[in-house]
GROMACS .gro file of C-alpha atoms in nm:
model
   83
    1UNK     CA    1   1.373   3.030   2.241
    2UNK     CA    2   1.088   2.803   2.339
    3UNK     CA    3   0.895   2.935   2.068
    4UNK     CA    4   1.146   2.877   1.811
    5UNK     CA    5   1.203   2.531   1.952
    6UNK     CA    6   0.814   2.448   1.960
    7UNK     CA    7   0.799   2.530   1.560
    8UNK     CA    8   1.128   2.358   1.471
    9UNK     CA    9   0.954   2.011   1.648
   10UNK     CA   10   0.649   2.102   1.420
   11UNK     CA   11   0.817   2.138   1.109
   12UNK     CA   12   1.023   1.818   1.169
   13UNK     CA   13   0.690   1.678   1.325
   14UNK     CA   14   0.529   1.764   0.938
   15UNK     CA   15   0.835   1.626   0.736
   16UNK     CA   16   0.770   1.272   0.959
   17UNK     CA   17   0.440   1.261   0.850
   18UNK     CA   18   0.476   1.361   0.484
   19UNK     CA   19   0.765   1.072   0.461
   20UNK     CA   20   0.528   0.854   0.613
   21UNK     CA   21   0.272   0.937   0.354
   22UNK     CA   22   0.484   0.884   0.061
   23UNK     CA   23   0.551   0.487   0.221
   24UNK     CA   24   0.188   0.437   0.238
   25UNK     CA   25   0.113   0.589  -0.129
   26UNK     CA   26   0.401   0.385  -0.267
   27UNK     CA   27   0.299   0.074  -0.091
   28UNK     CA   28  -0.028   0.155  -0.293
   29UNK     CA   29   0.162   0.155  -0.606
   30UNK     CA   30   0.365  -0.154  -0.569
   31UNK     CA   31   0.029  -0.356  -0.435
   32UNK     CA   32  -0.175  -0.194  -0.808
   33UNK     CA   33   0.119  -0.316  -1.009
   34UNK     CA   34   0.161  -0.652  -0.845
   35UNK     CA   35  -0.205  -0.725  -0.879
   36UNK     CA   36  -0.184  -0.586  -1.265
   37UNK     CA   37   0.079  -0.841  -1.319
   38UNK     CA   38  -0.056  -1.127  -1.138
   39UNK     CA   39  -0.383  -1.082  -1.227
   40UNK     CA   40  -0.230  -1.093  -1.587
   41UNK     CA   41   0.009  -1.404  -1.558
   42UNK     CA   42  -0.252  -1.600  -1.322
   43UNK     CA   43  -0.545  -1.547  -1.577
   44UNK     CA   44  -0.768  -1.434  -1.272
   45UNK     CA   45  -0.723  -1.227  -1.010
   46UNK     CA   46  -0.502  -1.242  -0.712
   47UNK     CA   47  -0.595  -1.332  -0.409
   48UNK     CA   48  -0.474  -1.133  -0.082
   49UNK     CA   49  -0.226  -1.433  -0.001
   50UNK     CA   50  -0.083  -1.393  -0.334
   51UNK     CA   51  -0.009  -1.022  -0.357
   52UNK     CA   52   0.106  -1.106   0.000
   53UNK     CA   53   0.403  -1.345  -0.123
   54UNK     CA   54   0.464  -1.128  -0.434
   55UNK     CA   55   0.534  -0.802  -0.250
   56UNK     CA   56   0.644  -0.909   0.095
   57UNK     CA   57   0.398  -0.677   0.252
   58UNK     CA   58   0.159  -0.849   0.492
   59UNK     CA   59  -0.191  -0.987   0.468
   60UNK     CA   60  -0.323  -0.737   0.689
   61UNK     CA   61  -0.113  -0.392   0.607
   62UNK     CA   62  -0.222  -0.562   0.185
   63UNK     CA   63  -0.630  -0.521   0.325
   64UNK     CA   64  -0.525  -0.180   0.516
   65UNK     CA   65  -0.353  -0.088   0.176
   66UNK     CA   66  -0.680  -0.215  -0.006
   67UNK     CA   67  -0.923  -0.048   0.216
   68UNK     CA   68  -0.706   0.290   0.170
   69UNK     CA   69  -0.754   0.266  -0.164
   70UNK     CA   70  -1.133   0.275  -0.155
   71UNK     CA   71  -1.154  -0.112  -0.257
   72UNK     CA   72  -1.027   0.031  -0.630
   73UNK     CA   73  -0.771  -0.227  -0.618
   74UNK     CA   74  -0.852  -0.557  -0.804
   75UNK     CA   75  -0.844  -0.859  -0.565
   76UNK     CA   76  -1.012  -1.210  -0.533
   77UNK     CA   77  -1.016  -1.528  -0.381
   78UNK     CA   78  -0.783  -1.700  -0.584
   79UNK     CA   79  -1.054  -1.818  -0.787
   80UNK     CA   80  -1.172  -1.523  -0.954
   81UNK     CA   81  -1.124  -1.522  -1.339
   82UNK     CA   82  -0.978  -1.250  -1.534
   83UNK     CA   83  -1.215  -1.090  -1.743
   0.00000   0.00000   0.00000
């Protein structure tokens, strides 16, 4: 029974972490399409602040999100054209 118990927390344990996954890749999403967009209405790139205030996600989970990425993720000062 303790056996059966031990691989039912592990399963559950897995499903956890796979959920948690698909927040964190779909965070990644929503921060790529915001900075698609602003960087297109801005004329420049956005800065961290500004996908900040356009997503509601914070400055520092938007740098953890940016880091994840691999630094793939277009992002500026706030004074970085558009090119």
């Amino acid at each position: 029974d303790s056996i059966r118990n031990g691989i039912i927390d592990h399963i559950n344990s897995e499903i956890g972490r796979e959920g948690e996954l698909q927040v964190v890749i779909g965070k990644a999403q929503l921060v790529k399409d915001a900075a698609t967009y602003l960087s297109k209405e801005l004329g420049r790139v956005a800065s961290v602040r500004e996908l900040s205030e356009y997503t509601h996600i914070p400055d520092d989970e938007i740098n953890d999100i940016i880091r994840f990425s691999g630094n793939v993720l277009p992002f500026g000062d706030g004074n970085d054209l558009h090119t």
